Short mmCIF file of C-alpha atoms in Angstrom, two decimals:
data_model
loop_
_atom_site.label_atom_id
_atom_site.label_comp_id
_atom_site.label_asym_id
_atom_site.label_seq_id
_atom_site.Cartn_x
_atom_site.Cartn_y
_atom_site.Cartn_z
CA MET A 1 -0.08 -0.62 -0.08
CA ALA A 2 2.86 2.24 0.83
CA ALA A 3 4.50 1.78 -2.38
CA GLY A 4 1.32 2.21 -4.30
CA TRP A 5 0.81 5.88 -2.30
CA PHE A 6 3.83 6.54 -2.82
CA TYR A 7 4.02 6.24 -6.71
CA LEU A 8 0.82 7.55 -7.14
CA SER A 9 2.28 11.04 -5.10
CA CYS A 10 5.52 11.04 -7.58
CA VAL A 11 2.93 10.65 -10.93
CA ALA A 12 1.17 13.81 -9.33
CA LEU A 13 4.06 15.87 -8.37
CA GLY A 14 5.57 15.20 -11.72
CA ALA A 15 2.17 16.33 -13.37
CA MET A 16 1.92 19.65 -10.84
CA GLY A 17 5.51 20.38 -11.40
CA SER A 18 5.21 20.15 -15.10
CA LEU A 19 2.06 22.49 -15.26
CA CYS A 20 3.34 24.44 -12.93
CA VAL A 21 6.26 25.27 -15.38
CA LEU A 22 3.93 25.36 -18.78
CA PHE A 23 1.22 27.65 -17.03
CA THR A 24 4.10 30.44 -16.06
CA THR A 25 5.55 30.08 -20.01
CA TYR A 26 1.54 30.25 -21.16
CA TRP A 27 1.27 33.38 -19.21
CA MET A 28 4.49 35.09 -20.16
CA ARG A 29 3.73 33.99 -23.79
CA HIS A 30 0.13 34.49 -24.19
CA TRP A 31 -0.56 38.15 -21.80
CA ARG A 32 2.84 39.38 -21.91
CA GLY A 33 4.42 39.06 -25.14
CA GLY A 34 6.78 36.07 -25.31
CA PHE A 35 10.30 36.50 -24.98
CA ALA A 36 13.70 37.93 -25.77
CA TRP A 37 17.23 38.79 -24.36
CA ASP A 38 17.57 42.13 -25.20
CA GLY A 39 17.42 43.96 -22.01
CA SER A 40 13.41 44.84 -22.92
CA LEU A 41 10.31 43.68 -20.54
CA LEU A 42 10.19 40.45 -22.60
CA THR A 43 13.83 39.85 -21.01
CA PHE A 44 12.06 40.13 -17.77
CA ASN A 45 9.43 37.07 -19.02
CA TRP A 46 12.24 34.67 -18.61
CA HIS A 47 12.36 35.97 -14.64
CA PRO A 48 9.46 34.02 -13.69
CA VAL A 49 9.65 30.76 -15.59
CA LEU A 50 13.19 30.19 -14.98
CA MET A 51 12.98 30.51 -10.91
CA VAL A 52 9.35 28.63 -10.60
CA ALA A 53 11.62 26.12 -13.14
CA GLY A 54 14.56 26.09 -11.05
CA MET A 55 14.07 27.18 -7.69
CA VAL A 56 10.22 25.44 -7.23
CA VAL A 57 9.90 22.39 -9.36
CA LEU A 58 13.67 21.03 -10.18
CA TYR A 59 14.65 22.13 -6.80
CA GLY A 60 11.73 20.05 -5.42
CA ALA A 61 12.44 17.00 -7.69
CA ALA A 62 16.16 16.73 -6.76
CA SER A 63 15.57 17.04 -3.14
CA LEU A 64 13.25 13.68 -3.44
CA VAL A 65 16.18 11.85 -4.82
CA TYR A 66 16.73 9.49 -1.38
CA ARG A 67 12.59 9.11 -1.49
CA LEU A 68 13.03 6.73 -4.41
CA PRO A 69 13.43 3.39 -3.18
CA GLN A 70 15.66 1.79 -5.67
CA SER A 71 17.64 4.61 -3.71
CA TRP A 72 18.21 2.40 -0.85
CA LEU A 73 19.98 -0.24 -1.87
CA GLY A 74 23.52 -0.79 -3.64
CA PRO A 75 26.18 1.97 -3.30
CA LYS A 76 25.04 5.70 -2.62
CA LEU A 77 27.48 7.65 -4.05
CA PRO A 78 25.70 7.46 -7.99
CA TRP A 79 22.21 8.60 -5.90
CA LYS A 80 24.68 11.39 -4.09
CA LEU A 81 25.88 12.52 -7.31
CA LEU A 82 22.69 12.76 -9.31
CA HIS A 83 21.19 14.50 -5.96
CA ALA A 84 23.83 17.35 -6.54
CA ALA A 85 24.07 17.68 -10.19
CA LEU A 86 20.16 17.78 -10.46
CA HIS A 87 20.63 20.49 -7.41
CA LEU A 88 23.66 22.16 -9.57
CA LEU A 89 21.03 22.06 -12.69
CA ALA A 90 18.22 24.08 -10.16
CA PHE A 91 20.67 26.45 -9.49
CA ILE A 92 22.08 27.55 -13.02
CA LEU A 93 18.33 28.03 -14.26
CA THR A 94 18.14 30.47 -10.80
CA VAL A 95 21.28 32.46 -11.40
CA LEU A 96 19.71 32.46 -15.09
CA GLY A 97 16.60 33.58 -13.87
CA LEU A 98 18.31 36.28 -11.99
CA VAL A 99 20.43 37.41 -15.43
CA ALA A 100 17.35 38.06 -16.51
CA VAL A 101 15.47 40.55 -14.21
CA PHE A 102 19.15 42.02 -13.28
CA TYR A 103 19.49 42.69 -17.28
CA PHE A 104 16.13 43.99 -17.95
CA HIS A 105 16.34 46.35 -14.59
CA ASN A 106 20.14 47.43 -15.64
CA THR A 107 18.88 48.41 -19.25
CA GLY A 108 15.80 50.37 -17.81
CA LYS A 109 17.25 52.23 -15.79
CA ILE A 110 15.24 50.77 -13.05
CA ALA A 111 16.11 49.94 -9.16
CA ASN A 112 16.96 46.87 -8.36
CA LEU A 113 16.60 44.63 -4.95
CA TYR A 114 14.49 47.19 -3.32
CA SER A 115 10.99 44.83 -2.84
CA LEU A 116 10.44 42.41 0.01
CA HIS A 117 9.90 39.87 -3.09
CA SER A 118 13.40 40.78 -3.96
CA TRP A 119 14.71 40.49 -0.88
CA LEU A 120 13.27 37.34 0.33
CA GLY A 121 14.55 35.90 -3.40
CA ILE A 122 17.66 36.88 -3.09
CA THR A 123 18.59 35.50 0.50
CA ALA A 124 16.44 32.01 -0.57
CA VAL A 125 19.42 31.47 -3.49
CA PHE A 126 22.12 32.44 -1.61
CA LEU A 127 21.22 30.21 0.89
CA PHE A 128 20.66 27.97 -1.73
CA ALA A 129 24.41 28.24 -2.79
CA CYS A 130 25.47 27.62 0.97
CA GLN A 131 23.49 24.61 0.69
CA TRP A 132 24.89 22.99 -2.47
CA CYS A 133 28.69 23.70 -1.36
CA LEU A 134 28.13 22.74 2.36
CA GLY A 135 26.55 19.73 0.93
CA PHE A 136 28.86 19.09 -1.72
CA SER A 137 31.97 19.40 0.88
CA VAL A 138 30.56 17.75 3.41
CA PHE A 139 28.01 14.57 2.01
CA LEU A 140 29.67 14.45 -1.71
CA LEU A 141 33.50 14.74 -1.17
CA PRO A 142 34.78 11.99 0.84
CA TRP A 143 37.35 14.06 3.96
CA ALA A 144 34.02 14.16 6.63
CA SER A 145 33.71 11.51 8.85
CA ALA A 146 30.68 9.72 9.77
CA TRP A 147 29.94 11.77 12.93
CA LEU A 148 30.26 15.18 11.06
CA ARG A 149 27.35 13.19 8.46
CA ALA A 150 25.38 11.85 10.88
CA LEU A 151 25.42 15.25 13.06
CA LEU A 152 24.73 17.44 9.72
CA LYS A 153 22.11 15.43 8.11
CA PRO A 154 19.00 16.63 9.61
CA ILE A 155 20.30 20.72 9.18
CA HIS A 156 20.73 19.79 5.60
CA VAL A 157 16.84 18.38 5.03
CA PHE A 158 15.80 21.56 7.41
CA PHE A 159 17.62 23.89 5.21
CA GLY A 160 16.53 22.24 2.48
CA ALA A 161 12.86 22.34 3.01
CA SER A 162 13.41 25.67 4.52
CA ILE A 163 14.63 27.18 1.62
CA LEU A 164 11.88 25.02 -0.77
CA SER A 165 9.88 27.63 1.60
CA LEU A 166 11.43 31.05 0.59
CA ALA A 167 10.93 30.27 -2.87
CA MET A 168 7.42 29.50 -2.33
CA ALA A 169 7.16 32.83 -0.50
CA SER A 170 9.13 34.75 -2.68
CA VAL A 171 6.88 32.61 -5.80
CA ILE A 172 3.73 33.99 -4.37
CA SER A 173 4.79 37.96 -3.93
CA GLY A 174 6.72 38.06 -6.93
CA ILE A 175 3.55 36.57 -9.13
CA ASN A 176 1.24 39.18 -6.98
CA GLU A 177 3.40 42.10 -7.59
CA LYS A 178 3.96 41.29 -11.34
CA LEU A 179 -0.08 41.36 -11.83
CA PHE A 180 -0.30 44.75 -9.87
CA PHE A 181 2.47 46.13 -12.44
CA SER A 182 1.29 44.43 -15.64
CA LEU A 183 -3.00 45.29 -14.81
CA LYS A 184 -3.13 48.67 -14.11
CA ASN A 185 -2.32 50.85 -17.38
CA GLY A 186 -4.53 48.10 -19.08
CA THR A 187 -8.58 48.08 -20.24
CA GLN A 188 -8.62 45.70 -16.75
CA SER A 189 -7.29 46.26 -13.94
CA TYR A 190 -6.35 43.57 -11.75
CA LYS A 191 -9.06 44.18 -9.46
CA GLU A 192 -11.58 43.40 -12.03
CA LEU A 193 -9.86 39.43 -12.30
CA PRO A 194 -9.59 39.34 -15.64
CA SER A 195 -8.80 36.46 -17.81
CA GLU A 196 -4.71 36.89 -16.54
CA ALA A 197 -4.98 37.65 -13.19
CA VAL A 198 -7.57 34.69 -12.50
CA PHE A 199 -4.94 32.46 -14.71
CA ALA A 200 -1.74 33.28 -13.40
CA ASN A 201 -3.54 33.38 -9.25
CA CYS A 202 -4.25 29.47 -9.84
CA THR A 203 -0.54 29.07 -11.08
CA GLY A 204 0.62 30.64 -7.99
CA MET A 205 -1.50 28.70 -6.22
CA LEU A 206 -0.42 25.74 -8.05
CA VAL A 207 3.19 26.06 -7.34
CA VAL A 208 1.91 26.25 -3.62
CA ALA A 209 0.41 22.69 -3.86
CA PHE A 210 3.56 21.25 -5.80
CA GLY A 211 5.29 22.90 -3.11
CA LEU A 212 3.46 21.53 0.26
CA LEU A 213 3.92 18.09 -1.98
CA VAL A 214 7.04 17.95 -1.88
CA LEU A 215 7.64 19.20 1.43
CA TYR A 216 4.99 16.07 2.53
CA ILE A 217 7.22 13.47 0.57
CA LEU A 218 10.28 14.97 2.18
CA LEU A 219 9.23 14.82 5.29
CA ALA A 220 6.85 11.91 5.76
CA SER A 221 9.06 9.69 8.18
CA SER A 222 8.05 6.23 6.47
CA TRP A 223 8.89 6.84 3.31
CA LYS A 224 12.41 7.97 4.54
CA ARG A 225 15.95 5.93 3.27
CA PRO A 226 16.59 3.72 5.90
CA GLU A 227 19.78 3.80 8.06
CA PRO A 228 22.42 1.20 6.77
CA GLY A 229 21.47 -0.81 9.53
CA ASN A 230 17.98 -1.05 9.29
CA LEU A 231 17.42 -1.35 5.95
CA THR A 232 15.66 -5.16 5.96
CA ASP A 233 13.09 -4.49 8.68
CA ARG A 234 12.32 -0.85 6.81
CA GLN A 235 11.96 -1.09 3.17
CA PRO A 236 8.65 -1.50 3.26
CA LEU A 237 8.22 0.17 -0.61
CA LEU A 238 10.79 -1.99 -1.92
CA HIS A 239 8.92 -5.49 -0.41
CA ASP A 240 5.72 -4.05 -0.11
CA ARG A 241 3.33 -4.77 -3.04
CA ALA A 242 -0.18 -2.66 -2.87
CA MET B 1 22.80 20.10 26.15
CA ALA B 2 19.27 19.28 24.26
CA ALA B 3 17.59 21.06 26.86
CA GLY B 4 19.92 24.30 26.81
CA TRP B 5 19.21 24.42 22.88
CA PHE B 6 15.50 23.77 23.57
CA TYR B 7 14.72 26.66 26.34
CA LEU B 8 17.31 29.09 23.75
CA SER B 9 15.11 28.38 20.77
CA CYS B 10 12.09 29.09 22.71
CA VAL B 11 13.74 32.20 24.61
CA ALA B 12 14.59 33.40 20.94
CA LEU B 13 11.34 32.32 19.69
CA GLY B 14 9.23 34.80 22.28
CA ALA B 15 12.01 37.66 21.48
CA MET B 16 11.29 37.35 17.64
CA GLY B 17 7.31 37.14 18.07
CA SER B 18 7.10 39.65 20.21
CA LEU B 19 8.78 41.94 17.87
CA CYS B 20 7.25 40.88 14.81
CA VAL B 21 4.08 42.27 16.05
CA LEU B 22 5.91 45.46 17.66
CA PHE B 23 7.34 45.92 14.73
CA THR B 24 3.79 45.58 12.30
CA THR B 25 2.03 47.96 15.05
CA TYR B 26 4.79 50.43 15.12
CA TRP B 27 4.54 50.81 11.48
CA MET B 28 1.20 50.80 10.95
CA ARG B 29 1.74 53.63 13.48
CA HIS B 30 4.22 55.93 12.74
CA TRP B 31 4.30 55.63 9.42
CA ARG B 32 0.29 54.39 8.47
CA GLY B 33 -1.64 57.10 10.51
CA GLY B 34 -2.61 54.65 13.17
CA PHE B 35 -5.63 52.50 14.09
CA ALA B 36 -9.51 53.12 14.00
CA TRP B 37 -12.71 51.05 13.94
CA ASP B 38 -14.90 52.91 11.03
CA GLY B 39 -14.32 51.53 7.70
CA SER B 40 -11.58 53.95 7.46
CA LEU B 41 -8.22 53.32 5.56
CA LEU B 42 -7.00 53.17 9.02
CA THR B 43 -9.00 50.52 10.11
CA PHE B 44 -7.21 48.63 6.99
CA ASN B 45 -4.12 49.05 9.58
CA TRP B 46 -5.74 46.28 11.85
CA HIS B 47 -5.10 43.70 8.98
CA PRO B 48 -1.30 43.34 8.81
CA VAL B 49 -1.31 43.47 12.87
CA LEU B 50 -4.14 40.50 13.77
CA MET B 51 -2.91 38.49 11.16
CA VAL B 52 0.60 38.66 11.90
CA ALA B 53 -0.43 38.52 16.23
CA GLY B 54 -2.75 35.71 14.97
CA MET B 55 -1.42 33.72 12.09
CA VAL B 56 1.82 33.55 13.09
CA VAL B 57 2.84 34.22 16.40
CA LEU B 58 0.21 33.05 18.39
CA TYR B 59 -0.26 30.19 15.95
CA GLY B 60 3.35 28.98 16.03
CA ALA B 61 3.51 29.59 19.69
CA ALA B 62 0.41 27.40 19.75
CA SER B 63 2.02 24.77 17.68
CA LEU B 64 4.81 24.06 20.53
CA VAL B 65 2.74 22.99 23.55
CA TYR B 66 3.88 19.61 22.88
CA ARG B 67 7.03 20.51 22.85
CA LEU B 68 7.32 21.64 26.19
CA PRO B 69 8.70 18.72 28.34
CA GLN B 70 6.62 19.41 31.00
CA SER B 71 3.62 18.02 28.40
CA TRP B 72 5.65 15.15 28.49
CA LEU B 73 4.44 13.73 31.70
CA GLY B 74 1.41 13.01 33.55
CA PRO B 75 -2.48 13.62 31.65
CA LYS B 76 -2.70 15.01 28.00
CA LEU B 77 -5.59 16.80 28.30
CA PRO B 78 -4.74 20.18 30.69
CA TRP B 79 -2.21 20.23 27.40
CA LYS B 80 -5.16 19.63 24.58
CA LEU B 81 -6.90 21.90 26.41
CA LEU B 82 -4.10 24.48 26.14
CA HIS B 83 -3.28 23.75 22.41
CA ALA B 84 -6.90 24.09 21.37
CA ALA B 85 -7.76 27.12 23.58
CA LEU B 86 -4.69 29.02 22.11
CA HIS B 87 -5.65 27.78 18.61
CA LEU B 88 -8.77 29.30 19.03
CA LEU B 89 -7.92 32.44 20.10
CA ALA B 90 -4.62 32.89 17.26
CA PHE B 91 -8.43 31.74 14.77
CA ILE B 92 -10.01 34.81 16.49
CA LEU B 93 -7.46 37.14 15.76
CA THR B 94 -7.51 35.86 12.64
CA VAL B 95 -11.01 36.51 12.23
CA LEU B 96 -10.75 39.75 13.67
CA GLY B 97 -7.73 40.49 10.68
CA LEU B 98 -10.09 39.45 7.90
CA VAL B 99 -12.95 41.89 9.43
CA ALA B 100 -11.09 44.69 9.67
CA VAL B 101 -9.72 44.21 5.57
CA PHE B 102 -13.60 43.09 4.43
CA TYR B 103 -15.61 46.26 6.78
CA PHE B 104 -12.51 48.77 5.19
CA HIS B 105 -12.83 47.05 1.54
CA ASN B 106 -16.63 47.72 1.66
CA THR B 107 -16.51 50.92 3.22
CA GLY B 108 -14.34 52.05 0.16
CA LYS B 109 -16.13 50.26 -2.58
CA ILE B 110 -12.81 48.03 -3.40
CA ALA B 111 -13.52 44.64 -4.28
CA ASN B 112 -12.38 41.87 -2.28
CA LEU B 113 -10.39 38.77 -3.01
CA TYR B 114 -8.80 39.70 -6.19
CA SER B 115 -5.26 39.28 -5.23
CA LEU B 116 -3.05 36.35 -5.38
CA HIS B 117 -2.22 37.73 -1.77
CA SER B 118 -6.32 37.17 -0.55
CA TRP B 119 -6.73 33.79 -1.92
CA LEU B 120 -3.97 32.12 -0.26
CA GLY B 121 -4.52 34.56 3.02
CA ILE B 122 -8.12 33.47 2.81
CA THR B 123 -7.09 29.42 1.72
CA ALA B 124 -5.01 29.38 4.66
CA VAL B 125 -7.93 30.68 7.14
CA PHE B 126 -10.31 28.21 5.24
CA LEU B 127 -7.55 25.38 6.18
CA PHE B 128 -6.42 26.53 9.80
CA ALA B 129 -10.60 26.84 10.66
CA CYS B 130 -10.76 22.27 9.13
CA GLN B 131 -7.70 21.54 11.28
CA TRP B 132 -9.02 23.03 14.33
CA CYS B 133 -12.50 21.49 13.92
CA LEU B 134 -10.65 18.17 13.02
CA GLY B 135 -8.77 18.00 15.79
CA PHE B 136 -11.13 19.13 18.26
CA SER B 137 -13.05 16.48 17.26
CA VAL B 138 -10.83 13.79 16.65
CA PHE B 139 -8.04 14.74 19.60
CA LEU B 140 -10.24 16.27 22.28
CA LEU B 141 -13.48 14.90 21.88
CA PRO B 142 -13.91 10.88 23.47
CA TRP B 143 -15.33 9.50 20.08
CA ALA B 144 -12.22 8.72 18.37
CA SER B 145 -10.22 4.98 18.71
CA ALA B 146 -6.16 5.41 19.44
CA TRP B 147 -6.01 3.97 15.80
CA LEU B 148 -8.03 6.73 14.29
CA ARG B 149 -6.07 9.19 16.24
CA ALA B 150 -2.45 7.17 15.36
CA LEU B 151 -3.41 7.46 11.54
CA LEU B 152 -4.49 11.07 11.83
CA LYS B 153 -1.66 12.36 13.67
CA PRO B 154 0.65 12.75 10.96
CA ILE B 155 -1.55 14.25 8.84
CA HIS B 156 -2.67 16.66 11.76
CA VAL B 157 1.24 17.80 12.51
CA PHE B 158 1.91 18.02 8.78
CA PHE B 159 -0.89 20.51 8.13
CA GLY B 160 -0.62 22.54 10.60
CA ALA B 161 2.94 23.15 9.24
CA SER B 162 1.49 23.74 6.36
CA ILE B 163 -0.83 26.26 7.20
CA LEU B 164 1.99 28.10 9.06
CA SER B 165 3.75 27.92 5.44
CA LEU B 166 0.93 29.23 3.65
CA ALA B 167 0.70 32.11 6.04
CA MET B 168 4.28 33.17 5.66
CA ALA B 169 3.94 33.34 2.13
CA SER B 170 0.56 35.29 2.80
CA VAL B 171 2.01 38.16 5.28
CA ILE B 172 4.97 38.30 2.84
CA SER B 173 3.10 39.24 -0.29
CA GLY B 174 0.50 41.51 1.70
CA ILE B 175 3.91 43.66 2.88
CA ASN B 176 5.31 43.85 -0.68
CA GLU B 177 1.45 44.65 -1.93
CA LYS B 178 0.70 47.51 1.10
CA LEU B 179 4.43 49.29 0.52
CA PHE B 180 3.69 49.39 -3.17
CA PHE B 181 0.16 51.04 -2.20
CA SER B 182 1.58 53.29 0.22
CA LEU B 183 4.71 54.08 -1.22
CA LYS B 184 3.21 55.08 -4.82
CA ASN B 185 2.31 58.99 -4.68
CA GLY B 186 3.85 60.22 -1.48
CA THR B 187 7.03 62.03 -1.60
CA GLN B 188 9.41 58.96 -2.23
CA SER B 189 8.35 55.37 -3.75
CA TYR B 190 9.03 52.18 -3.03
CA LYS B 191 11.99 51.73 -5.10
CA GLU B 192 14.24 54.53 -3.04
CA LEU B 193 14.03 52.98 -0.22
CA PRO B 194 12.43 55.26 2.17
CA SER B 195 13.00 54.69 6.04
CA GLU B 196 9.38 52.51 5.88
CA ALA B 197 10.43 50.46 3.09
CA VAL B 198 13.42 49.42 4.89
CA PHE B 199 11.59 48.90 8.29
CA ALA B 200 8.68 47.17 6.40
CA ASN B 201 10.98 44.46 4.96
CA CYS B 202 12.87 43.66 7.29
CA THR B 203 9.77 42.95 9.46
CA GLY B 204 8.74 40.65 6.89
CA MET B 205 11.94 38.92 7.23
CA LEU B 206 12.07 38.91 10.21
CA VAL B 207 7.93 37.18 10.16
CA VAL B 208 10.06 34.62 8.07
CA ALA B 209 12.60 34.19 10.11
CA PHE B 210 10.33 33.26 13.24
CA GLY B 211 8.15 30.80 10.56
CA LEU B 212 11.17 28.98 10.44
CA LEU B 213 12.61 28.45 13.84
CA VAL B 214 8.44 27.65 14.76
CA LEU B 215 8.64 24.91 12.28
CA TYR B 216 12.70 23.87 13.47
CA ILE B 217 11.09 23.52 16.90
CA LEU B 218 8.35 21.25 15.67
CA LEU B 219 10.15 19.23 13.27
CA ALA B 220 13.36 18.08 15.30
CA SER B 221 12.66 14.99 16.19
CA SER B 222 14.67 15.03 19.00
CA TRP B 223 12.28 17.82 20.45
CA LYS B 224 9.31 15.66 19.98
CA ARG B 225 6.80 14.36 22.75
CA PRO B 226 7.84 10.53 23.08
CA GLU B 227 4.77 8.22 22.93
CA PRO B 228 3.79 6.33 25.44
CA GLY B 229 5.75 3.33 25.53
CA ASN B 230 9.15 4.65 24.72
CA LEU B 231 8.64 7.33 27.63
CA THR B 232 11.45 6.52 29.89
CA ASP B 233 14.12 5.72 27.62
CA ARG B 234 12.94 9.23 25.44
CA GLN B 235 12.90 12.25 27.60
CA PRO B 236 16.51 13.61 27.19
CA LEU B 237 15.19 17.16 28.02
CA LEU B 238 13.95 16.57 31.19
CA HIS B 239 16.98 14.79 32.81
CA ASP B 240 19.63 16.21 30.62
CA ARG B 241 20.65 19.24 32.57
CA ALA B 242 22.88 21.03 29.52
#
């Protein structure tokens, strides 16, 4: 039964994550003019897509590598490499998303990093960078002792979940801010709830639902990778045929 | 050592929670004209104060009742009553915070519930109401079996943490939105980062730090209430003198 629920959650997660990226892309293409890389407003349009894809969806998927029952047996190193590589890819997308907004702001002589959205977002990215470097140094390089790894592992997991929470809050405040900016001079304002506003609000709610599902799978104790000594009596997902 | 860290965290939590409420109140008093209950903009000013006080600070404190080592011994009922009563008080403050913003909107013929901030906030309040009613029915009233309680307890804890995460995201998007509204027609705009903007941004970051500390204390396994059968070998906080 546990295996059935786990894989069902993974399918739901994949569908929701894909929809988060597709919906954000569609919002930017259909209502905001599409994409370019020339410092114009169309450059900015990469920002929400890359942040949702990198800092939420790929970050969330990368966090769950060790919840796959296949990762519980055999050597751990390939799974560590996959975990680190997926997070590195998520980080690269995130940095490109930041470059897009800074490029647009600097071209248009618009101030950077003044809103609470930007303060929280840049804090999340900074913590993400620290988390990746610390994780790489302690858990992937061979120098750290088993004692140090055991001490830092729950902190690594907690900060991983916290960074995702900060990313969710940044995305919500960012979509909210973008809609107030975009829908103030048009034919319809945000408060009249035109179709763009409904669509983007739903996208934001979907991002939150995706993030909460990631956190649930991450923190549900029965889906955690068993410690080495407890493998035989704590692997219900591999042997349980729902 | 564990007891020392736990009580230090509680002191930090109390200080940060108090500062969250004080800072939000000071922001509204010093820069936004103070408070009234007449449907004017001064009525709105109760909204951020009551939401931060109810939905974040008191909610967070109420969530941690079972992490107090004193709650681990003796009858559980008084602690359940305290947990439910504090959450009820948090809910009442939250509802008053909603009434303040609806009263202001309705008086000024301003649309309700159109922004993503409001969608997420009202979802958080709705889930809070469901969570309280379900918790009251299953964990406080005597009819539910031990099996049902054991089944629902991790879900109750997860939704409790999720609602706090949604509340944090709502507060961040709300402060961001309020600053864009308030600082667009004055002598200084938000992007020039006047002192009000810096102060309110810092308040938002403090709310996030408070929320993450609550989640850490809530989810850290060594600070959880031991199950009845494991009490003697799982109460490090009571016997450990740091």
